[in-house]
XYZ file of C-alpha atoms in Angstrom:
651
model
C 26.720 -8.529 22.140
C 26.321 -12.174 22.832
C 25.851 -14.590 20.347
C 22.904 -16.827 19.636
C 23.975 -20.629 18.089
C 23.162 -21.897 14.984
C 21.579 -24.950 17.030
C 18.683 -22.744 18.594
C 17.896 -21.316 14.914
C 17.037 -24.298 13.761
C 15.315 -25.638 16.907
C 12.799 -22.459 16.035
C 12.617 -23.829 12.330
C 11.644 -26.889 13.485
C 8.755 -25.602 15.923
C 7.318 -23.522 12.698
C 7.125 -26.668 10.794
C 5.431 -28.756 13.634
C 3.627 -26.043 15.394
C 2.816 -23.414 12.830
C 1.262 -25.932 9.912
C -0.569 -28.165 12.714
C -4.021 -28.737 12.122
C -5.997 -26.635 14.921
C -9.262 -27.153 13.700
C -10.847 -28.819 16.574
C -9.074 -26.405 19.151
C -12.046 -25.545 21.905
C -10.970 -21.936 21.979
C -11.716 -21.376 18.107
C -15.201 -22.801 18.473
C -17.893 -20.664 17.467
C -21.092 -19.456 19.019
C -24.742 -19.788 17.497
C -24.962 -16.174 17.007
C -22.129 -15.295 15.147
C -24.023 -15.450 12.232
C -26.055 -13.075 12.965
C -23.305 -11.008 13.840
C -21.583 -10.690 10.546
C -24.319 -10.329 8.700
C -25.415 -7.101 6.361
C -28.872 -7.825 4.830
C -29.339 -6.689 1.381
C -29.203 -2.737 1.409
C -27.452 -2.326 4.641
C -24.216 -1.408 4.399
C -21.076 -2.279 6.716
C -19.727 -0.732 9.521
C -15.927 -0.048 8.245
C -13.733 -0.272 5.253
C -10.738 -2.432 5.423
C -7.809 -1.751 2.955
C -6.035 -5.258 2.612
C -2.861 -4.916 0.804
C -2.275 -7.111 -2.570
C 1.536 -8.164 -1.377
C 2.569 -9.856 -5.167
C -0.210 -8.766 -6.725
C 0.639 -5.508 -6.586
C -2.758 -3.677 -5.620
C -4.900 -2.752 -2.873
C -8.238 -4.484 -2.148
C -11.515 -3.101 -0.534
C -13.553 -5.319 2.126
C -16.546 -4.543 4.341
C -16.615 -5.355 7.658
C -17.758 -7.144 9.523
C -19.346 -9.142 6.284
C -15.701 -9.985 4.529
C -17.170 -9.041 0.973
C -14.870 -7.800 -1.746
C -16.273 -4.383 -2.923
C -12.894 -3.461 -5.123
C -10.093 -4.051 -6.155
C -8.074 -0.673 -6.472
C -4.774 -0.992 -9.025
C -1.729 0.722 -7.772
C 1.635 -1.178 -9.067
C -0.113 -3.381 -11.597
C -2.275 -3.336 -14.853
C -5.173 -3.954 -14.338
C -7.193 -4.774 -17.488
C -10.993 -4.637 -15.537
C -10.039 -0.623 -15.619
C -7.611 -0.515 -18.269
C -5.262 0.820 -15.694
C -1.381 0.804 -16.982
C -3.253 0.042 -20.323
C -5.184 2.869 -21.574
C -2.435 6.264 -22.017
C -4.082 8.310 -19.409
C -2.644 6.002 -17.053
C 0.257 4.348 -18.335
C 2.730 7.284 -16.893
C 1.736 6.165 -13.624
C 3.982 3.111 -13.738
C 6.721 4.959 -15.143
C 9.945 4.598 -12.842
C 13.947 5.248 -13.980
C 14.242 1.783 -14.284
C 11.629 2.402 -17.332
C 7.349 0.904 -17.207
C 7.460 -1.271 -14.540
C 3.678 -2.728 -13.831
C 4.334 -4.405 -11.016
C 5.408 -4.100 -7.254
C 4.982 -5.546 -3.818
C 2.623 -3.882 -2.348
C 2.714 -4.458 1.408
C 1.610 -1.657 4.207
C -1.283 0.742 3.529
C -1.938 3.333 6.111
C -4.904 5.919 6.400
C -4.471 9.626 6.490
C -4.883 11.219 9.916
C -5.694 14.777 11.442
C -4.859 14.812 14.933
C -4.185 11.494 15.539
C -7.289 10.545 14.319
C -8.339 8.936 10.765
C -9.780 11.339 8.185
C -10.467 9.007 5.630
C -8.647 11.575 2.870
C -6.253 9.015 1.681
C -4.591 5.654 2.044
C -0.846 5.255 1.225
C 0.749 2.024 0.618
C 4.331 0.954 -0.292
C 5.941 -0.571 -3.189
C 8.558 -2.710 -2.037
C 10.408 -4.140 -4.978
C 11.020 -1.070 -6.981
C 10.542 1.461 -4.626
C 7.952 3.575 -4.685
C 4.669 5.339 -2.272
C 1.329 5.531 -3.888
C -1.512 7.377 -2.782
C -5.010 6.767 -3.140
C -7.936 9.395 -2.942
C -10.695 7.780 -0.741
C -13.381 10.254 -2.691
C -12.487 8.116 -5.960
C -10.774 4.994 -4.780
C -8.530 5.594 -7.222
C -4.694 5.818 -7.502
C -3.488 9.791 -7.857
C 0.111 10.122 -6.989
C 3.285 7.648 -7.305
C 6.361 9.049 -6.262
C 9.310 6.728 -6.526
C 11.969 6.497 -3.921
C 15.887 7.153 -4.938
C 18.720 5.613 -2.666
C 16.630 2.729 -1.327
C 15.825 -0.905 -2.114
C 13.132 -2.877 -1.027
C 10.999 0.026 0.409
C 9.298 -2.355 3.531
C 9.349 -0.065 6.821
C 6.560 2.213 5.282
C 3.756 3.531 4.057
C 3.011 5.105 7.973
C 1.917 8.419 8.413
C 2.599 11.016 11.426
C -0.503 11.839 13.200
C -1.539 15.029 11.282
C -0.358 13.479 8.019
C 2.889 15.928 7.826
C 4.952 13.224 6.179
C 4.603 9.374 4.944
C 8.033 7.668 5.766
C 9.658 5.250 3.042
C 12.293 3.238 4.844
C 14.532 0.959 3.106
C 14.644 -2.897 3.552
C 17.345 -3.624 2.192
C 20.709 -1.348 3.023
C 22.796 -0.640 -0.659
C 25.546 1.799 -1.685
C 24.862 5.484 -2.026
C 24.883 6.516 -4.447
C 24.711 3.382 -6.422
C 28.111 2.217 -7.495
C 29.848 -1.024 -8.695
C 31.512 -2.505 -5.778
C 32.362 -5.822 -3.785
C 29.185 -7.080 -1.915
C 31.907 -8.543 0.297
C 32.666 -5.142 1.391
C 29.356 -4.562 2.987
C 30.019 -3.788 6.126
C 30.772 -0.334 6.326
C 30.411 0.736 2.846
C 26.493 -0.119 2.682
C 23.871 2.621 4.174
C 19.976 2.461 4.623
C 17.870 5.783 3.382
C 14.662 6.934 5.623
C 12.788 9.151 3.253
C 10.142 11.623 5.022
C 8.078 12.809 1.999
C 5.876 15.581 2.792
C 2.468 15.621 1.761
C 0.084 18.758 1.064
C -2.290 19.202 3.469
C -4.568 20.563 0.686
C -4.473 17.525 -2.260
C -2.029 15.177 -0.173
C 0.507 15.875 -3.099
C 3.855 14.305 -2.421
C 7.510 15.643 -2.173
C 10.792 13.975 -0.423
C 11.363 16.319 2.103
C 14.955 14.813 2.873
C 16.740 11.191 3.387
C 18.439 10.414 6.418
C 20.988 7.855 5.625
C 21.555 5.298 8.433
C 24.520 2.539 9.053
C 24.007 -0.360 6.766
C 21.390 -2.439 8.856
C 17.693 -3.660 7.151
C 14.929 -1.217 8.113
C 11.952 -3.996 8.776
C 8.931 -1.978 10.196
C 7.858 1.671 11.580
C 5.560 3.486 12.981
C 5.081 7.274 13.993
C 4.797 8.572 17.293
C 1.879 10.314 18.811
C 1.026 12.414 21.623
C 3.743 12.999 23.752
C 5.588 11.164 21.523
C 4.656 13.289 18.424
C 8.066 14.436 16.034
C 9.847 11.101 16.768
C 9.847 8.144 14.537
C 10.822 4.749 15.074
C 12.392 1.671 12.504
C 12.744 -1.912 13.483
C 16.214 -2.859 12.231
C 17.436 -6.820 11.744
C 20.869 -7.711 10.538
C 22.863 -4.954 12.500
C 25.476 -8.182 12.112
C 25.626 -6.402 8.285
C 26.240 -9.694 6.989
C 25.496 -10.408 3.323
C 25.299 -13.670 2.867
C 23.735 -16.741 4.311
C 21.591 -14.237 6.146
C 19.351 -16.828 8.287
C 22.357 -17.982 10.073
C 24.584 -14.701 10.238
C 21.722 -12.208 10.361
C 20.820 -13.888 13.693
C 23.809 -13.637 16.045
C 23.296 -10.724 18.151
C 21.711 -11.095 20.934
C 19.768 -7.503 20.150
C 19.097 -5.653 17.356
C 17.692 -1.650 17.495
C 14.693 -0.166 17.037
C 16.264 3.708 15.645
C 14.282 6.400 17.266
C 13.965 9.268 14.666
C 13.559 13.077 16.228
C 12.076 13.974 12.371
C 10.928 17.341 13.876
C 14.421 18.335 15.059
C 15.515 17.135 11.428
C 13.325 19.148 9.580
C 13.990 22.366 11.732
C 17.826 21.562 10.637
C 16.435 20.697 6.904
C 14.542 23.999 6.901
C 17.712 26.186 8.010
C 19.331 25.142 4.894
C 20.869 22.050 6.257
C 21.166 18.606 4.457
C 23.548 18.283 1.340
C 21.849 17.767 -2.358
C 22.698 14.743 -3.908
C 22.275 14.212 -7.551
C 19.879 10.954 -8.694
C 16.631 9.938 -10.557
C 13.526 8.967 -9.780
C 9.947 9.766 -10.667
C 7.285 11.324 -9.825
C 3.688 10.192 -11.252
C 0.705 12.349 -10.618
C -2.535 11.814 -12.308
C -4.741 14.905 -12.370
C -8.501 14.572 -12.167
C -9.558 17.618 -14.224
C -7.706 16.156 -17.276
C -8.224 12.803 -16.429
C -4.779 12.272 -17.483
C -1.432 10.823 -15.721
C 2.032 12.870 -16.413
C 5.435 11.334 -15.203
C 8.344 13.545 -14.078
C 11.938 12.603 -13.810
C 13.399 14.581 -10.375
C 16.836 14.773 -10.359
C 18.326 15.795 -6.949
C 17.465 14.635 -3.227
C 18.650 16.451 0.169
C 20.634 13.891 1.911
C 21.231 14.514 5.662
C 23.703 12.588 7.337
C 22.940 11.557 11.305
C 25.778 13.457 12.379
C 24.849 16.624 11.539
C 22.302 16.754 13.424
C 22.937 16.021 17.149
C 20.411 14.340 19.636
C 18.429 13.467 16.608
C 18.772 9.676 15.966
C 19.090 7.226 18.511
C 19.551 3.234 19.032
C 17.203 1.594 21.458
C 18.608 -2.300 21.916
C 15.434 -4.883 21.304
C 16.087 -8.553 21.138
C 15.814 -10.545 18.667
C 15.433 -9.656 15.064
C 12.592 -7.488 15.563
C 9.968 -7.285 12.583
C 6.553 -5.157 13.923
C 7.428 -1.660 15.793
C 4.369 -0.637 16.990
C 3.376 2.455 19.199
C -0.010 2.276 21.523
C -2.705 5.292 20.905
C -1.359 7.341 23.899
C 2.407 7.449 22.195
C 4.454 5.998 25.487
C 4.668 2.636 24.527
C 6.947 0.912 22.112
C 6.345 -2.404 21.480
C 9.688 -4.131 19.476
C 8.369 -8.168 18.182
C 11.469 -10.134 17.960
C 10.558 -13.093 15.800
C 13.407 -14.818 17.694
C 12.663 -13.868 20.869
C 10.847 -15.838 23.376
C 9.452 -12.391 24.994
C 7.982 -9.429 24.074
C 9.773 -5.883 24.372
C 8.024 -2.434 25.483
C 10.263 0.157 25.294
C 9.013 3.663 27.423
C 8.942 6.829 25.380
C 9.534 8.754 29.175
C 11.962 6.676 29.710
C 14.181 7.423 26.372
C 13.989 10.878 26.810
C 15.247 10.794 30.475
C 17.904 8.695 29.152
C 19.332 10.780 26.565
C 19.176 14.057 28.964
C 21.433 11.698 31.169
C 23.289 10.694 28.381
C 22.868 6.497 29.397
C 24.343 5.557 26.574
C 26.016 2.059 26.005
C 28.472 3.016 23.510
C 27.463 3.987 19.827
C 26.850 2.488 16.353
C 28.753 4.772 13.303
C 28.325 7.505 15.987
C 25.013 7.104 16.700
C 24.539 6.756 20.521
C 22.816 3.346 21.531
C 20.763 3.869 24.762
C 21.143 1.159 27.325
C 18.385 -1.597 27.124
C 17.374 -1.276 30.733
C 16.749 2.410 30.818
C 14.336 2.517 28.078
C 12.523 -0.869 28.900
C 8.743 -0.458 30.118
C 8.214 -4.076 30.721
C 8.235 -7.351 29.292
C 5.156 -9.375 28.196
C 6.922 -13.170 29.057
C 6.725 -15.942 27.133
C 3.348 -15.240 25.017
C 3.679 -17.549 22.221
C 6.229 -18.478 19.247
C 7.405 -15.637 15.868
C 5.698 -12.268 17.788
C 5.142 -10.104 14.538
C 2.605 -7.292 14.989
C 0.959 -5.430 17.472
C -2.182 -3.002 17.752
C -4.278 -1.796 20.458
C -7.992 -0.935 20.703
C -7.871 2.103 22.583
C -8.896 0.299 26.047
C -5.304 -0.488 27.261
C -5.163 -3.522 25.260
C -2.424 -4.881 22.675
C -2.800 -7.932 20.196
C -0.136 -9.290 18.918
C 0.665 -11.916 16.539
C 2.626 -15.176 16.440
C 3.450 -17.167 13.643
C 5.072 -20.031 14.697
C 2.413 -20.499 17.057
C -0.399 -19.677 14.830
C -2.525 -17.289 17.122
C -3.378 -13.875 17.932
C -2.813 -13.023 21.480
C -4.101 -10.169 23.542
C -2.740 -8.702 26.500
C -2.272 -5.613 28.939
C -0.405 -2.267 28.875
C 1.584 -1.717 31.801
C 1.341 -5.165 33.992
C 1.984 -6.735 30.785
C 0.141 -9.878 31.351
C -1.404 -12.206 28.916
C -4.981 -12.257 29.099
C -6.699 -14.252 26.734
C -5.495 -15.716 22.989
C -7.167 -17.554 20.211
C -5.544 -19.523 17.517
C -5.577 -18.494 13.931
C -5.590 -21.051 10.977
C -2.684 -20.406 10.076
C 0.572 -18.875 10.594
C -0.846 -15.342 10.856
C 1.425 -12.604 9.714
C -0.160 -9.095 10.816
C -3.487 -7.926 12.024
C -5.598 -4.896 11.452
C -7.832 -3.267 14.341
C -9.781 -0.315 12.119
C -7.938 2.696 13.540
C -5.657 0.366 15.378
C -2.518 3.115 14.387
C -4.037 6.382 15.448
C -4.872 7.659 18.595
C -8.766 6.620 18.529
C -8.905 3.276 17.476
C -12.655 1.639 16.639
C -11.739 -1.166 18.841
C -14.638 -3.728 18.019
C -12.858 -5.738 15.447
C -9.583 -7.058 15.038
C -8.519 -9.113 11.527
C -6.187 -11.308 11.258
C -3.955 -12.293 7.976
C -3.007 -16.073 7.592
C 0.132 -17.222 5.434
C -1.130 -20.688 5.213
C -5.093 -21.868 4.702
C -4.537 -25.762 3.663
C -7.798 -27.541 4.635
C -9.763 -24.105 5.431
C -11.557 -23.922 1.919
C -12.523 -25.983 -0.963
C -9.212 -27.109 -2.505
C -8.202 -24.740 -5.822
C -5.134 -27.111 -6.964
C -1.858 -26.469 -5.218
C -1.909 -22.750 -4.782
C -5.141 -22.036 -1.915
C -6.957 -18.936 -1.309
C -5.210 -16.247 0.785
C -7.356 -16.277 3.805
C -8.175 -13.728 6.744
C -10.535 -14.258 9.686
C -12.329 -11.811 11.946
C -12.225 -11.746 15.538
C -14.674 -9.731 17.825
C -12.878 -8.235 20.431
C -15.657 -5.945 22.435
C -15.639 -8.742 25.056
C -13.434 -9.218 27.551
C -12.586 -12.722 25.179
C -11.950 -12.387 21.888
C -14.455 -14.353 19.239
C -14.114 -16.030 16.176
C -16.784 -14.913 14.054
C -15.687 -15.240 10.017
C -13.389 -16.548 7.630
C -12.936 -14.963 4.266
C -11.140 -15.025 1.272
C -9.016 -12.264 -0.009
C -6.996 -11.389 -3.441
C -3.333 -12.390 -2.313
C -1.050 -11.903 -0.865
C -2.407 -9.787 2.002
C 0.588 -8.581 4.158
C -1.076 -5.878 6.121
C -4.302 -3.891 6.417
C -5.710 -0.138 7.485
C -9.243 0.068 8.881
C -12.033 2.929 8.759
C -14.983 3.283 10.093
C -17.561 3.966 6.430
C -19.035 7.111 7.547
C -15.958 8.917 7.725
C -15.176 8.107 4.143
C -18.888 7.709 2.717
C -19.450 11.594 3.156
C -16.615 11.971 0.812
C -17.308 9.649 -1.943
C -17.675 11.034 -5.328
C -20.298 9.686 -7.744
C -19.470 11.268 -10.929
C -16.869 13.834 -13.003
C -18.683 16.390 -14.186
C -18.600 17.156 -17.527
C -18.362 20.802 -17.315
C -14.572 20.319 -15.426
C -13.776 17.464 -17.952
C -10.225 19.306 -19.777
C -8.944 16.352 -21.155
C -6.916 17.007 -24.060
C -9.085 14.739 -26.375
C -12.084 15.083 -24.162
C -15.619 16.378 -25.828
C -18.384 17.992 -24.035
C -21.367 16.259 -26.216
C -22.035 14.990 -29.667
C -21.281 18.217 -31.472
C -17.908 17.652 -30.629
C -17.448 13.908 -32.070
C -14.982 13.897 -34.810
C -12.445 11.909 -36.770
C -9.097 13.624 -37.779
C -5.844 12.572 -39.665
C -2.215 13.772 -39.128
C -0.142 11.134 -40.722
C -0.571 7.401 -39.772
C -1.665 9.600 -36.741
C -5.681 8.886 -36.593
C -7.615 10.757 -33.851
C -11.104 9.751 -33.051
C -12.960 12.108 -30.703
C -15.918 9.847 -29.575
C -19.061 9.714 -27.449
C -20.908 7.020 -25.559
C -24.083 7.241 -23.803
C -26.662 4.645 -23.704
C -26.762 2.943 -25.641
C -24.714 4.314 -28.914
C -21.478 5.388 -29.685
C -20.997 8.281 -31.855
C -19.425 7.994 -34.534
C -20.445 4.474 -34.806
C -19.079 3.737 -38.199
C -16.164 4.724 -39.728
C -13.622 4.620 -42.562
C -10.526 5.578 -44.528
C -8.818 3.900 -42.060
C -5.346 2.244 -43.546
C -3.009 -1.152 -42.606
C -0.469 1.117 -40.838
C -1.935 3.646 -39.376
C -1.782 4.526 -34.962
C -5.638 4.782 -34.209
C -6.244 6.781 -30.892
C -9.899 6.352 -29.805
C -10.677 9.342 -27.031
C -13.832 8.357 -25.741
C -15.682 10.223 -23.137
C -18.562 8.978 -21.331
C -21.573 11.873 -21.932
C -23.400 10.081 -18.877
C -24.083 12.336 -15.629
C -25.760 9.694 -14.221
C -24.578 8.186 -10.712
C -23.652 3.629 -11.943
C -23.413 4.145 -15.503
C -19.958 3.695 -16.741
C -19.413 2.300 -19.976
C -17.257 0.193 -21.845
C -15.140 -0.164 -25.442
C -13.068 -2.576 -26.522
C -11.723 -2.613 -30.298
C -11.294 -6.398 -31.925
C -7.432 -6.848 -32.024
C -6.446 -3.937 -30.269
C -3.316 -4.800 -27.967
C -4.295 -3.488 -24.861
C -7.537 -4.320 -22.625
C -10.876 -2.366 -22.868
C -11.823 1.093 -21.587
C -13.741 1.099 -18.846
C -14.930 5.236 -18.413
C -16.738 6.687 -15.694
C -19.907 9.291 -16.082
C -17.932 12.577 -17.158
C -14.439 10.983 -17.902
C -12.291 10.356 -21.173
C -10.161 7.583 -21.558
C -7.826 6.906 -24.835
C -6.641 3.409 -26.084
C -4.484 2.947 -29.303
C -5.025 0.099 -32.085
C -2.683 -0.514 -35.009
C -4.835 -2.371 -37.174
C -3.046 -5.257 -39.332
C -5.331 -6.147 -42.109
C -7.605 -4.700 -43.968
C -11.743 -5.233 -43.154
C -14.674 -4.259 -41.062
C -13.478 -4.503 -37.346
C -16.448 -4.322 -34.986
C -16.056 -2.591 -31.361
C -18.990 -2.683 -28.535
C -19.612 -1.649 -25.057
C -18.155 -4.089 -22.682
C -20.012 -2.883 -19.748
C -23.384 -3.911 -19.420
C -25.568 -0.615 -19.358
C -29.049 -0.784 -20.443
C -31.547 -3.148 -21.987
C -30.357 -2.054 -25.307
C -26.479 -2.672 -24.185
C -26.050 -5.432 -27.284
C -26.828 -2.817 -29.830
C -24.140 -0.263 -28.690
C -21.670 -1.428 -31.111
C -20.307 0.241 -34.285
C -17.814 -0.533 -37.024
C -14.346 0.273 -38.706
C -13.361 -0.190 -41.961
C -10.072 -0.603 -42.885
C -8.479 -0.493 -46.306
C -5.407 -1.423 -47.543
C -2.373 0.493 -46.678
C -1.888 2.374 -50.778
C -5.672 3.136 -50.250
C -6.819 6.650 -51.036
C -10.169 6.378 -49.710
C -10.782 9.490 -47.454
C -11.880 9.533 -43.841
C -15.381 9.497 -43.236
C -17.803 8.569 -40.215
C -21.507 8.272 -39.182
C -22.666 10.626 -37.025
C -25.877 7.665 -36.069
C -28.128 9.582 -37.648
């Protein structure tokens, strides 16, 4: 493959630091109309059209927007503690963050994707990635809540995932980054060769979307960047944007950049699991778990699994193949019909479509262009569909609106550009402020995409909003694209760092949404059913207390015979069975963050007291006009005390 010179790498560095952080402020094309206003506007009581899922990137978690308003209605924890819902704090869910690298309450959360039912979004669940310690989460749309965190073996920096096929048969979890397998001390010098990349297809239940690895295809050493399933025609195939199929491991801008093309791996997963389900594949011993939370006991539980089926490309002929993309692609996206594949080489002055007809009638004629670790690479010009030329500077991401349209972004060259299927001409583009990484059309990766708005997420937002110090808002703006010209209509903030987004309409999912736990299917362990259940008991330093709240009292609300020393659990369930009225606890010096408990639910914090006196705890969630007065008391007494245990009942 030819080789591209260090001198044209840094010519495209330079253009991202004089194109990409120019001020475009007073560009004609982003000028707004009178009536956008209007436009993005939801007066009070109305609700929004869609739901867009913005990923957290460092943060870790998943945040909920309306659209086309831009306002935040959640924040939904998945790989961090989050001390507004005592997530990875209370002990229900601390499990949930359990991995075989030990707690770990954080991740990089990057690519959330919708679950699907023929192609189309059925607002069941979103799955998003965690790309630093590698792991898929799922999130139940009736709850908005996190329910399942299954942790990926053989893989580092999970990035090409969380995508799901178009009846939701599997989520993929490709690696980023390529490492030994199993893990091993060795030479990073040795690489090339010795390295391999794991594609795990975890199956999910059609019934409660639980999660299982289904089996992990190990690939050559390359990076796995982005992927995307196919559909239609297309359907049982797979496809991974690989970068650095140089396999070099050090000074990677430079050396990672030398081909001419990378690949973009076609995946026949169907063929794969007919092999898989034959008893093919080979069982590999590891570790990793597997976090579920269950709703009936309101409790998480963390599982250590200690095998994986490996299956090895080999073994399964005219199953993985190597389509040639230039250059250093990072989006692989697939239009709604399933016969395009669009490859966005961020150094590449084009844009490459690759034809799903195309690949298949070249590997029946075997048009193959030798092979990488025996995996045949097809040649370029038998699977190319066209070539969108010269559309702008760092091509990222793609999605479509269901018209025969594709948007795609640049980064260098700050803009969102939209353009045809099949004559592959540019047709109309509007800058973005700035350095936009992906976009989000609601539906935009299914086979019925909403196609009314598209949303764009900028890097960089210097000048955009009131200055916060030297770390800005992350930003995204909102483009109306029902026109044959794409608008401008909003900027808004978001919690950062957004990296990618998935996009419902709200009546799909607002059917679904659940307004309380009932009490009668509470089984919590230390879960009551109403006051005659409250109770204090001892085992030990071991103190239990069983408590109620409901407004606006806690019961018991005072209580003693506590000692210096002792492990106080507080199980509090929330009697309420009333639709908006959580409530609240927090204990003075307890080392964790408050409870905040849903109607029906039980939540359980610990608190070691130090020294002995009459701690106060209240509701921390404002619930009723009397909300100052739900408060109660512990006493504690020194640690040689014998005063017995003893509570108040409120009476």
């Amino acid at each position: 493959m030819k080789k591209l010179k260090y001198p044209i790498v840094m010519s495209l560095a330079l253009a991202f630091i004089f194109i990409g952080c120019g001020d475009q402020r007073n560009s004609s094309n982003g000028a707004l109309t009178s009536d956008v206003a209007d436009r993005v506007y939801v007066a009070p009581g109305e609700h929004d059209e869609y739901y867009a899922f913005i990923s957290g990137g460092f943060s870790g978690q998943l945040s909920v927007y309306g659209l086309p308003s831009g306002r935040l209605f959640k924040v939904i924890p998945v790989f961090s503690q989050d001390a507004e819902k005592a997530w990875g704090y209370n002990e229900e869910t601390k499990p949930m963050l359990n991995t075989s690298h030990g707690f770990v309450p954080w991740d990089d959360s990057h690519h959330p994707d919708i679950s699907q039912t023929n192609g189309e979004l059925d607002g069941r669940w979103v799955f998003i990635n965690g790309n630093n310690t590698p792991r898929i989460a799922k999130i139940d749309l009736s709850v908005f809540e996190t329910t399942e965190i299954i942790e990926i073996p053989n893989s580092a920096g999970n990035h090409s995932s969380a995508f799901v096929t178009e009846n939701t048969e599997y989520v993929v979890a490709g690696t980023r980054f390529s490492v030994p397998v199993p893990q091993r001390d060795m030479p990073i010098s040795e690489y090339k060769g010795n390295f391999k990349g794991a594609l795990t297809f975890i199956s999910v239940d059609p019934e409660d979307g639980g999660m299982n690895i289904k089996f992990q295809l190990l690939m050559p050493g390359f990076d796995y960047d982005l992927s995307h399933p196919g559909r239609g025609n297309s359907h049982g195939w797979f496809f991974f944007s690989t970068y650095n199929t140089e396999e070099a491991s050090t000074l990677m801008e430079v050396n990672a950049s030398q081909n001419d093309k990378d690949f973009i791996a076609a995946v026949n997963w169907k063929k794969i699991e007919e092999y898989v389900n034959n008893g093919g594949g080979t069982k590999m011993p590891t570790n990793y778990a597997h976090n579920v939370y269950d709703e009936e006991t309101h409790t998480g539980t963390s599982t250590m699994k200690k095998e994986v089926l490996i299956v090895n490309p080999s073994e399964v002929p005219d199953a993985v193949f190597l389509l040639p993309t230039p250059k250093s692609p990072h989006g692989c996206d697939v239009d709604p019909t399933g016969e395009y594949i669009v490859g966005s080489g961020k150094l590449s002055a084009d844009l490459t479509v690759h034809s799903f007809t195309k690949m298949l009638a070249a590997i029946e004629g075997k048009k193959y262009d030798g092979d990488a670790y025996g995996i045949p690479i097809l040649k370029f010009e038998d699977v190319l569909a066209g070539t969108v030329s010269q559309p702008g500077l760092g091509p990222l991401h793609t999605e479509f609106d269901g018209k025969g349209n594709a948007y795609t972004t640049f980064f260098i060259s700050s803009e969102v550009v939209k353009w045809k299927l099949g004559t592959w001409e540019v047709v109309d583009r509007q800058p973005c402020f700035y350095s936009v990484g992906h976009l989000m059309i609601p539906g935009g990766n299914s086979r019925k995409p909403f196609g009314k708005y598209v949303v764009a997420m900028n890097k960089i937002t210097k000048d955009r909003y009131l200055p916060t110090g030297p770390e800005v808002t992350q930003s995204a703006q909102l483009y109306d694209i029902s026109g044959e010209k794409m608008e401008l209509l909003l900027d808004f903030p978001t919690v950062g760092e957004p990296h990618y987004a998935a996009g419902i309409a709200a009546d799909i999912v607002k059917a679904r949404s659940k307004k309380i736990f009932e009490l009668k299917n509470n089984h919590h362990k230390y879960g009551i059913q109403s006051d005659a259940d409250v109770r204090v008991e001892r085992n030990g330093k071991d103190v239990h207390i069983y408590m109620s709240m409901i407004r606006s009292h806690f019961n018991p609300d005072n209580i003693e015979g506590i000692k210096v020393g002792d492990k106080v659990y507080f199980h509090v369930t929330n009697l309420e069975q009333d639709y908006d009225v959580p409530h609240g606890v927090s204990m003075i010096g307890a080392n964790t963050s408050e409870l905040l408990i849903m109607p029906g639910q039980t939540e359980t914090f610990v608190w070691e007291p130090k020294q002995p006196g009459v701690w106060p705890f209240y509701c921390t969630d404002f619930c009723s006009a009397l909300h100052q007065e739900m408060q109660g008391y512990v006493r504690v007494s020194p640690a040689n005390s014998n005063i017995d245990l003893s509570w108040s009942l409120g009476e």
